[in-house]
Coordinates of C-alpha atoms and ligand atoms in Angstrom, one line a residue:
M1 CA 0.1 -0.1 0.2
L2 CA 1.3 3.6 -0.7
A3 CA 2.8 5.6 2.1
P4 CA 1.1 8.8 3.2
G5 CA 2.3 12.1 1.6
I6 CA 2.1 10.5 -1.7
G7 CA -0.5 11.6 -4.2
R8 CA -1.8 11.7 -7.6
P9 CA 0.6 13.2 -10.1
K10 CA 0.5 17.0 -10.5
L11 CA -0.6 18.4 -13.8
E12 CA 1.6 20.0 -16.2
G13 CA 2.4 23.5 -15.3
Q14 CA 0.5 23.1 -12.0
C15 CA 1.4 26.5 -9.9
A16 CA 2.7 26.7 -6.6
L17 CA -0.6 27.4 -5.3
S18 CA -1.6 23.9 -5.5
Q19 CA 1.0 23.0 -2.7
I20 CA -0.3 20.8 -0.3
I21 CA 0.1 21.4 3.4
P22 CA -0.2 18.1 5.5
V23 CA -2.4 18.4 8.5
A24 CA -2.0 16.6 12.0
P25 CA -3.1 13.1 12.4
F26 CA -7.2 12.7 13.2
D27 CA -10.3 10.8 13.5
C28 CA -13.1 11.7 11.6
V29 CA -16.3 10.4 12.9
V30 CA -19.2 10.8 10.7
F31 CA -22.8 10.4 12.1
G32 CA -24.9 9.6 9.2
G33 CA -22.1 7.7 7.4
T34 CA -24.3 6.0 5.0
G35 CA -26.5 9.1 4.3
D36 CA -26.7 11.3 1.2
L37 CA -24.5 14.0 2.2
A38 CA -21.6 11.5 3.2
T39 CA -21.7 9.7 0.1
R40 CA -22.0 12.6 -2.3
K41 CA -19.9 15.2 -0.4
L42 CA -18.0 14.1 2.5
L43 CA -16.4 10.8 1.8
P44 CA -15.2 12.1 -2.1
A45 CA -14.0 15.1 -0.3
L46 CA -11.8 13.1 2.1
W47 CA -10.9 10.9 -0.8
H48 CA -9.7 13.7 -2.7
R49 CA -7.4 15.1 0.2
D50 CA -6.3 11.8 0.6
A51 CA -5.5 11.2 -3.0
D52 CA -3.7 14.4 -3.0
G53 CA -1.4 13.3 -0.5
Q54 CA -2.9 15.4 2.5
I55 CA -4.1 13.1 5.1
P56 CA -1.6 11.5 7.3
A57 CA -1.0 7.6 7.7
E58 CA -2.7 7.5 11.1
A59 CA -5.9 9.3 10.1
R60 CA -9.2 7.2 10.1
I61 CA -12.6 7.7 9.0
V62 CA -15.2 6.2 11.2
A63 CA -19.1 6.1 9.8
V64 CA -21.8 5.8 12.1
S65 CA -25.0 4.6 11.1
R66 CA -28.1 2.4 12.0
K67 CA -27.0 -0.1 9.2
N68 CA -25.8 -3.3 10.3
F69 CA -22.6 -3.2 8.4
D70 CA -19.0 -4.0 9.5
D71 CA -15.8 -2.5 8.2
A72 CA -15.7 -4.7 5.2
A73 CA -19.5 -4.3 4.4
Y74 CA -19.2 -0.4 4.6
R75 CA -16.1 -0.5 2.3
K76 CA -17.9 -2.3 -0.4
F77 CA -20.7 0.2 0.1
V78 CA -18.3 3.2 -0.2
E79 CA -16.5 1.2 -3.1
E80 CA -19.7 0.8 -5.0
N81 CA -20.6 4.6 -4.8
L82 CA -17.2 6.4 -5.2
R83 CA -15.0 3.8 -7.5
P84 CA -16.8 4.6 -10.8
Q85 CA -15.7 8.4 -10.6
L86 CA -12.0 7.2 -9.9
T87 CA -9.8 8.0 -13.0
A88 CA -6.7 5.6 -14.0
D89 CA -4.4 7.7 -11.9
E90 CA -6.2 7.7 -9.0
K91 CA -6.7 4.0 -8.8
P92 CA -3.8 2.9 -7.1
L93 CA -4.6 5.3 -4.2
W94 CA -7.9 3.8 -3.6
A95 CA -6.6 0.8 -1.4
R96 CA -4.9 3.5 1.1
F97 CA -8.1 5.2 1.4
L98 CA -10.6 2.2 1.9
A99 CA -8.2 0.9 4.8
R100 CA -8.7 4.1 6.6
L101 CA -12.8 3.5 6.8
R102 CA -14.5 1.6 9.6
H103 CA -18.2 1.4 10.3
V104 CA -19.8 1.4 13.9
T105 CA -23.5 0.7 14.3
L106 CA -25.1 3.0 16.5
D107 CA -28.3 4.3 17.6
A108 CA -27.9 8.0 18.2
E109 CA -30.8 8.2 20.8
G110 CA -30.2 4.7 22.5
E111 CA -27.3 2.8 24.4
Q112 CA -26.3 0.4 21.4
G113 CA -22.9 1.1 19.6
W114 CA -21.4 3.7 22.0
P115 CA -18.8 1.5 23.3
A116 CA -17.8 0.2 20.1
L117 CA -17.5 3.9 18.9
A118 CA -15.3 4.6 21.9
D119 CA -13.1 1.3 20.9
A120 CA -12.7 2.7 17.2
L121 CA -11.5 5.9 18.2
K122 CA -7.8 6.4 18.6
G123 CA -5.5 8.8 20.5
G124 CA -5.7 10.7 23.8
D125 CA -6.1 14.5 24.5
A126 CA -3.7 15.3 21.9
Y127 CA -5.4 13.7 18.9
V128 CA -7.6 15.7 16.6
R129 CA -11.2 14.1 16.8
V130 CA -13.5 15.5 14.3
V131 CA -17.1 14.5 14.8
Y132 CA -19.6 15.4 11.8
L133 CA -23.1 15.5 12.3
A134 CA -24.3 14.7 8.8
T135 CA -27.9 13.9 10.4
S136 CA -31.1 15.7 10.8
P137 CA -31.0 18.6 13.1
K138 CA -33.0 17.0 15.7
F139 CA -30.0 14.6 16.6
F140 CA -27.6 17.5 16.9
G141 CA -28.5 18.1 20.8
P142 CA -28.9 14.2 21.5
I143 CA -25.8 13.2 20.0
A144 CA -23.6 16.2 21.5
R145 CA -25.1 15.1 25.0
R146 CA -24.1 11.6 24.4
L147 CA -20.8 12.1 23.2
V148 CA -20.2 14.2 26.4
K149 CA -21.6 11.1 28.6
Q150 CA -19.4 8.7 26.8
G151 CA -16.4 10.7 27.5
L152 CA -15.7 10.8 24.0
V153 CA -15.1 14.8 23.7
T154 CA -11.8 15.3 24.0
P155 CA -9.6 18.9 24.3
L156 CA -9.3 18.7 20.4
T157 CA -12.7 17.6 19.3
R158 CA -14.5 19.5 16.8
L159 CA -18.3 19.1 16.1
V160 CA -19.2 19.9 12.7
V161 CA -22.9 20.7 12.2
E162 CA -24.8 20.8 9.2
K163 CA -27.4 23.3 7.8
P164 CA -30.5 23.7 8.5
I165 CA -29.9 24.7 11.9
G166 CA -33.4 25.2 12.9
S167 CA -36.4 26.3 10.5
D168 CA -36.7 29.7 12.5
L169 CA -35.1 31.9 15.1
A170 CA -36.7 29.9 17.9
S171 CA -35.7 26.5 16.7
A172 CA -32.2 27.7 15.9
R173 CA -31.9 29.1 19.3
R174 CA -32.8 25.7 20.8
I175 CA -30.5 23.6 19.0
N176 CA -27.8 26.1 19.4
D177 CA -28.8 25.9 23.2
E178 CA -28.5 22.3 23.3
I179 CA -25.0 21.9 21.8
G180 CA -23.7 24.8 23.7
A181 CA -24.7 23.5 26.9
V182 CA -22.3 20.7 26.4
I183 CA -19.7 22.0 23.6
E184 CA -17.7 25.0 23.7
E185 CA -18.6 27.4 20.7
S186 CA -15.0 27.6 20.0
A187 CA -15.4 23.8 19.1
I188 CA -18.5 23.9 17.0
Y189 CA -18.4 24.3 13.2
R190 CA -21.4 25.4 11.6
I191 CA -20.8 24.5 8.2
D192 CA -22.1 26.7 4.8
H193 CA -20.4 24.8 2.1
Y194 CA -20.5 28.2 -0.1
L195 CA -17.7 29.4 2.2
G196 CA -15.5 27.0 1.1
K197 CA -16.1 27.5 -2.7
E198 CA -13.0 28.7 -4.4
T199 CA -14.7 31.8 -5.8
V200 CA -16.1 33.0 -2.7
Q201 CA -12.8 33.1 -1.1
N202 CA -11.6 34.8 -4.2
L203 CA -14.1 37.6 -3.5
I204 CA -12.3 38.0 -0.1
A205 CA -9.0 38.2 -1.8
L206 CA -10.3 40.3 -4.7
R207 CA -11.6 42.7 -2.2
F208 CA -8.9 42.9 0.5
A209 CA -5.7 42.1 -1.6
N210 CA -5.9 44.7 -4.2
S211 CA -6.0 48.2 -3.7
M212 CA -8.2 49.2 -6.7
F213 CA -11.8 48.1 -5.7
E214 CA -12.1 49.1 -2.0
P215 CA -12.3 53.2 -2.8
L216 CA -15.1 52.1 -5.2
W217 CA -17.0 49.8 -2.8
S218 CA -20.0 51.8 -1.5
S219 CA -23.0 53.7 -2.4
Q220 CA -20.5 56.5 -4.1
W221 CA -19.8 54.3 -7.0
I222 CA -22.0 51.0 -6.7
D223 CA -25.6 51.3 -8.2
H224 CA -26.5 47.8 -6.9
V225 CA -25.6 44.4 -6.4
Q226 CA -27.2 41.2 -7.7
I227 CA -26.6 37.5 -6.3
T228 CA -27.9 34.7 -8.2
V229 CA -27.6 31.0 -7.3
A230 CA -29.4 29.4 -10.0
E231 CA -29.7 25.8 -10.0
T232 CA -31.3 23.2 -12.6
V233 CA -31.7 20.3 -10.4
G234 CA -35.2 20.1 -8.9
L235 CA -36.0 18.0 -5.7
E236 CA -33.6 15.0 -6.1
S237 CA -34.2 12.5 -3.3
R238 CA -35.2 15.0 -0.7
A239 CA -38.7 15.9 -1.1
D240 CA -39.6 15.8 2.4
Y241 CA -37.2 17.8 3.5
Y242 CA -37.2 20.2 0.9
D243 CA -41.1 20.6 0.6
G244 CA -40.9 21.8 4.6
S245 CA -38.1 24.3 3.9
G246 CA -38.6 26.0 0.6
A247 CA -35.9 27.9 -1.2
L248 CA -35.9 30.8 1.5
R249 CA -34.7 28.8 4.4
D250 CA -33.0 26.3 2.1
M251 CA -30.7 28.8 0.3
V252 CA -31.3 32.5 1.2
Q253 CA -31.0 32.1 5.0
N254 CA -27.6 30.8 4.7
H255 CA -25.8 30.7 1.4
L256 CA -27.0 33.9 -0.2
V257 CA -26.9 35.7 3.0
Q258 CA -23.4 34.5 3.6
L259 CA -22.3 35.8 0.0
L260 CA -23.8 39.0 0.9
C261 CA -22.0 39.3 3.9
L262 CA -18.9 38.7 2.3
V263 CA -19.7 41.6 -0.5
A264 CA -20.7 43.9 2.1
M265 CA -18.6 43.7 5.2
E266 CA -16.0 46.3 6.4
P267 CA -12.7 45.3 6.0
P268 CA -11.9 42.7 9.0
R269 CA -8.8 43.4 11.1
A270 CA -7.2 40.2 9.9
F271 CA -8.3 37.0 8.2
A272 CA -9.0 35.5 11.1
A273 CA -12.4 33.8 12.6
D274 CA -13.6 36.0 15.0
A275 CA -12.5 39.3 13.0
V276 CA -14.2 37.9 10.0
R277 CA -17.4 36.8 11.7
D278 CA -17.7 40.1 13.5
E279 CA -17.8 42.1 10.5
K280 CA -20.2 39.7 8.8
L281 CA -22.3 40.0 12.0
K282 CA -22.6 43.7 11.7
V283 CA -23.9 43.6 8.0
L284 CA -26.7 40.9 8.9
R285 CA -27.9 43.4 11.9
A286 CA -28.1 46.2 9.2
L287 CA -30.2 44.3 6.7
S288 CA -33.3 46.2 6.1
P289 CA -36.6 44.2 6.7
V290 CA -38.1 43.3 3.4
A291 CA -41.0 45.2 2.3
P292 CA -44.1 42.9 1.0
G293 CA -43.5 44.3 -2.4
S294 CA -40.0 43.5 -2.7
V295 CA -40.0 39.7 -2.4
V296 CA -41.2 37.2 -5.1
R297 CA -42.1 33.5 -4.7
G298 CA -42.3 30.9 -7.4
Q299 CA -42.7 27.5 -7.9
Y300 CA -41.8 25.5 -11.2
V301 CA -44.3 23.8 -13.5
A302 CA -43.8 21.3 -16.3
G303 CA -41.2 22.9 -18.8
A304 CA -37.9 21.7 -20.6
I305 CA -34.1 22.3 -19.6
A306 CA -31.4 22.0 -22.3
G307 CA -34.1 20.2 -24.3
T308 CA -35.0 17.4 -21.8
A309 CA -38.6 17.5 -20.4
V310 CA -39.1 18.0 -16.7
R311 CA -42.0 17.5 -14.3
S312 CA -44.0 20.1 -12.4
Y313 CA -43.1 20.5 -8.8
A314 CA -46.3 19.0 -7.8
D315 CA -45.4 16.0 -10.1
D316 CA -42.0 15.7 -8.4
L317 CA -43.7 15.4 -5.2
G318 CA -45.7 12.9 -6.2
K319 CA -48.6 11.1 -4.3
G320 CA -51.2 13.8 -5.6
R321 CA -49.5 16.0 -2.9
T322 CA -50.0 20.0 -3.7
S323 CA -48.0 22.5 -1.8
R324 CA -47.4 26.2 -1.4
T325 CA -43.8 25.7 -0.9
E326 CA -41.6 28.2 -3.1
T327 CA -38.7 26.7 -5.0
F328 CA -37.6 30.2 -6.4
V329 CA -37.3 33.5 -4.5
A330 CA -36.2 36.8 -5.5
I331 CA -35.9 39.6 -2.9
K332 CA -34.7 43.1 -2.8
T333 CA -33.2 44.4 0.3
E334 CA -30.7 47.1 1.5
I335 CA -28.0 47.5 4.2
A336 CA -28.9 50.3 6.5
N337 CA -25.3 51.6 7.0
W338 CA -23.2 54.5 6.0
R339 CA -21.4 52.5 3.2
W340 CA -24.4 51.1 1.7
A341 CA -27.4 53.1 2.5
G342 CA -29.7 53.4 -0.9
V343 CA -27.9 50.4 -2.9
P344 CA -30.4 47.7 -3.6
F345 CA -29.3 44.1 -3.1
Y346 CA -31.2 41.7 -5.5
L347 CA -30.9 38.1 -4.4
R348 CA -32.4 35.3 -6.4
T349 CA -32.4 31.6 -6.3
G350 CA -34.2 28.8 -7.4
K351 CA -34.6 25.3 -8.8
R352 CA -35.2 23.8 -12.5
L353 CA -34.0 27.4 -14.0
A354 CA -32.4 27.7 -17.1
S355 CA -28.8 26.6 -16.0
K356 CA -26.7 26.3 -13.0
N357 CA -25.2 29.6 -12.8
S358 CA -24.2 31.0 -9.5
E359 CA -22.7 34.7 -9.8
I360 CA -22.2 38.1 -7.6
V361 CA -22.6 41.1 -9.8
I362 CA -21.4 44.5 -8.5
A363 CA -23.0 46.9 -10.9
F364 CA -21.1 50.3 -11.0
K365 CA -22.9 53.8 -11.4
P366 CA -22.8 55.2 -15.2
V367 CA -20.4 57.7 -15.9
P368 CA -21.8 61.3 -15.0
H369 CA -21.5 62.6 -18.2
S370 CA -21.1 61.2 -21.9
L371 CA -18.4 62.8 -24.2
F372 CA -19.5 60.8 -26.9
G373 CA -23.1 62.2 -28.1
E374 CA -26.5 60.9 -27.5
G375 CA -26.4 57.9 -30.1
V376 CA -23.5 56.3 -28.1
K377 CA -24.9 53.9 -25.5
L378 CA -22.5 53.6 -22.4
E379 CA -23.1 50.3 -20.5
A380 CA -22.0 51.0 -16.8
N381 CA -19.4 48.7 -15.6
R382 CA -20.0 45.5 -14.0
L383 CA -17.7 43.3 -11.9
V384 CA -19.2 39.7 -12.1
V385 CA -17.6 36.9 -9.7
R386 CA -18.7 33.8 -11.3
L387 CA -19.2 31.1 -8.5
Q388 CA -20.0 28.0 -10.7
P389 CA -19.7 27.0 -13.7
D390 CA -16.6 28.1 -15.0
E391 CA -15.1 29.9 -11.7
G392 CA -13.6 33.4 -12.6
I393 CA -14.0 37.2 -12.5
T394 CA -15.0 39.5 -15.2
L395 CA -15.0 43.1 -15.4
R396 CA -17.1 44.4 -18.3
L397 CA -15.7 47.9 -19.4
M398 CA -16.3 49.9 -22.6
T399 CA -13.8 49.7 -25.2
K400 CA -13.6 51.3 -28.5
E401 CA -14.3 49.1 -31.5
P402 CA -11.1 48.7 -33.4
G403 CA -10.6 50.3 -36.8
P404 CA -11.3 53.9 -38.2
G405 CA -14.5 55.4 -38.6
G406 CA -14.9 57.2 -35.6
M407 CA -15.5 56.0 -32.0
R408 CA -17.6 53.1 -32.1
L409 CA -17.9 51.9 -28.4
R410 CA -19.1 48.6 -27.0
A411 CA -18.9 46.7 -23.7
A412 CA -16.1 43.9 -23.8
P413 CA -15.2 41.8 -20.8
L414 CA -11.8 41.6 -19.2
D415 CA -11.9 38.0 -18.4
L416 CA -10.1 36.0 -15.4
S417 CA -10.8 32.4 -15.9
F418 CA -9.4 30.4 -12.8
A419 CA -9.2 27.4 -14.6
E420 CA -7.2 28.8 -17.7
E421 CA -5.2 30.9 -15.3
F422 CA -4.2 28.1 -12.8
S423 CA -4.0 24.7 -14.2
V424 CA -5.1 22.9 -10.9
R425 CA -8.0 20.6 -10.3
F426 CA -10.6 22.9 -8.2
P427 CA -11.0 21.3 -5.0
E428 CA -14.8 20.9 -4.2
A429 CA -16.0 23.2 -1.2
Y430 CA -15.9 20.4 1.4
E431 CA -12.4 19.3 0.9
R432 CA -11.3 23.0 2.0
L433 CA -13.7 23.1 4.8
L434 CA -12.9 19.6 6.5
M435 CA -9.2 20.4 6.6
D436 CA -9.9 23.6 8.1
V437 CA -11.7 21.9 10.7
V438 CA -8.7 19.7 11.2
R439 CA -6.7 22.5 11.4
G440 CA -8.8 24.1 14.3
N441 CA -9.7 27.1 11.7
Q442 CA -13.1 28.5 12.2
T443 CA -12.8 31.6 9.8
L444 CA -15.1 29.9 7.1
F445 CA -17.8 28.7 9.5
M446 CA -20.7 30.5 10.9
R447 CA -20.8 31.6 14.7
R448 CA -23.9 31.2 16.7
D449 CA -24.8 34.7 16.5
E450 CA -24.6 34.9 12.6
V451 CA -27.0 32.2 12.2
E452 CA -29.6 33.6 14.6
A453 CA -29.3 37.1 13.0
A454 CA -29.9 35.6 9.6
W455 CA -32.9 34.1 11.2
S456 CA -34.0 36.9 12.6
W457 CA -33.9 38.7 9.3
I458 CA -35.8 35.9 7.6
D459 CA -38.4 35.0 10.0
P460 CA -40.7 38.1 9.4
L461 CA -41.0 37.1 5.8
V462 CA -41.9 33.5 6.7
R463 CA -44.6 34.7 8.9
E464 CA -46.1 37.1 6.4
W465 CA -46.4 34.4 3.9
E466 CA -47.8 32.1 6.5
R467 CA -50.5 34.7 7.3
G468 CA -51.4 35.3 3.7
S469 CA -53.1 32.9 1.1
E470 CA -51.3 33.9 -1.9
A471 CA -49.6 30.8 -3.5
P472 CA -46.4 31.2 -5.3
K473 CA -46.2 32.4 -8.5
S474 CA -45.9 29.7 -11.3
Y475 CA -42.7 29.8 -13.5
V476 CA -41.9 27.1 -16.4
A477 CA -39.0 24.7 -15.7
G478 CA -36.2 26.0 -17.8
S479 CA -37.0 29.6 -17.5
W480 CA -35.1 32.3 -15.1
G481 CA -38.3 32.2 -12.7
P482 CA -41.7 33.9 -12.7
A483 CA -42.2 37.2 -14.5
A484 CA -42.7 38.9 -11.5
A485 CA -39.1 38.5 -10.6
T486 CA -38.2 40.3 -13.7
A487 CA -40.6 43.1 -13.0
L488 CA -38.8 43.6 -9.4
I489 CA -35.7 44.9 -11.0
E490 CA -37.1 46.1 -13.9
R491 CA -39.4 48.6 -12.1
D492 CA -36.2 50.1 -10.5
G493 CA -34.7 50.9 -14.2
R494 CA -32.2 47.6 -14.0
T495 CA -32.0 44.2 -15.4
W496 CA -31.1 41.0 -14.1
H497 CA -27.3 40.3 -15.5
E498 CA -28.0 37.2 -17.6
E499 CA -30.6 39.4 -19.9
L500 CA -27.6 41.5 -20.3
A501 CA -25.0 39.1 -21.4
Ligands
LIG1 C1 -27.6 22.9 -0.4 C2 -29.1 22.9 -0.5 O1 -27.4 23.6 0.8 O2 -27.1 23.5 -1.5 C3 -29.5 22.2 -1.9 O3 -30.1 22.3 0.7 C4 -29.0 22.9 -2.9 O4 -31.2 22.7 -1.9 C5 -27.6 23.1 -2.8 O5 -29.1 22.1 -4.2 C6 -26.6 23.6 -4.0 O6 -25.2 23.6 -3.6 P1 -24.1 23.8 -4.6 O7 -23.0 23.5 -4.2 O8 -24.4 22.3 -5.6 O9 -24.4 24.9 -5.4

């Protein structure tokens, strides 16, 4: 078997940024180890870190679930799920990864399995122990209490909890109280995988490692901001969860709001956990309440995406169910502080939209006076931060068309495609975040007060909807959402970015 530190071959021309910094030995316990999140995101993320040679020899992954698997059966289960994705270069590294896996059958609310879990864990107080709760939030408190009761929480134990942390402020507080009663805040890692996306971190670099943007980063020069997270997927296998949640709680309360915070926050003192989180919190607390006319809810009806017919939301739910859950939401909000007063932030997310496309658009103000006469249309500059696909940053500038014949102007992109600039494999968000947990770095994780402040902003919107009888507006799958979302921005004399492109 291969030694640790040996990883897949580097790509030609790979740059120094792709250097791998090994982490300390650790045990990673995954509750929900046979679930969707573990098999789709966590295990592939750990596998890639291992394949890159970042994970030390001693590190082990202990999956916990109710399934009656022994280690061999679990390894077979993982093999079936992951092996088809491997490239030829990676296959020699696979046996090393499989050998790290263990499985413990355990009932999170009962007594069974806890001694076996204790046996499976290595090391004493000096050994890093990551406990990932990839379970329903209703188990977060009970599992945390049991871990403590069983003596499994060591000084270097880090508890990772997935969203959703609650479904409103009261339930989020309850969950935070339950976990906080037994585990220190400094050991709790509330994950929002959007913060682990490469371009999201690049947004921080763009703002704070360059001098040219920050002087322009305010209501004086910025006309408005758009944040779009568009998906083509529908319910997948999560109908029950999603129907009880909807786009506002599933995406806006966490991912979109976190992106907004990174765009709008003041420069933190350092790129360090509390410095960054303090600044994000100030933004959250300055968010203006959303006026009833500044939000649009939608639900998809049957349509087609890239030529393939897709069903309506009701048909995806099945069993003749109907629902008022929104699969699309667009919101106009503002940040009531010195820097941003008067600058609208338009947020938009939805399932079954025309394409998978997540981006942040900083729309600058137009020039104050045109030298070029009335016939020449000048497009205001836009800085577009593309999260996915094709990660990169584009600045749209006005340029002169080449050749004689006077000043013919048009907008052209100044384009930084990360894939072209850096020939590296782009790590998945979970890869970066899991290694941050092992290192004990909470910078890209949400603090309790942030999560609760986000719910405080969302709650009145949800209550308003629940009080009313209005159904979400229909939109055809494969479109960009309901017409009312276009109207939301157009009535301000502005346009969604993709309609310009
Ligand atoms: C999850 C949501 O947090 O993020 C899903 O629960 C959504 O509904 C997913 O599909 C989107 O993540 P990504 O990384 O594919 O943009």
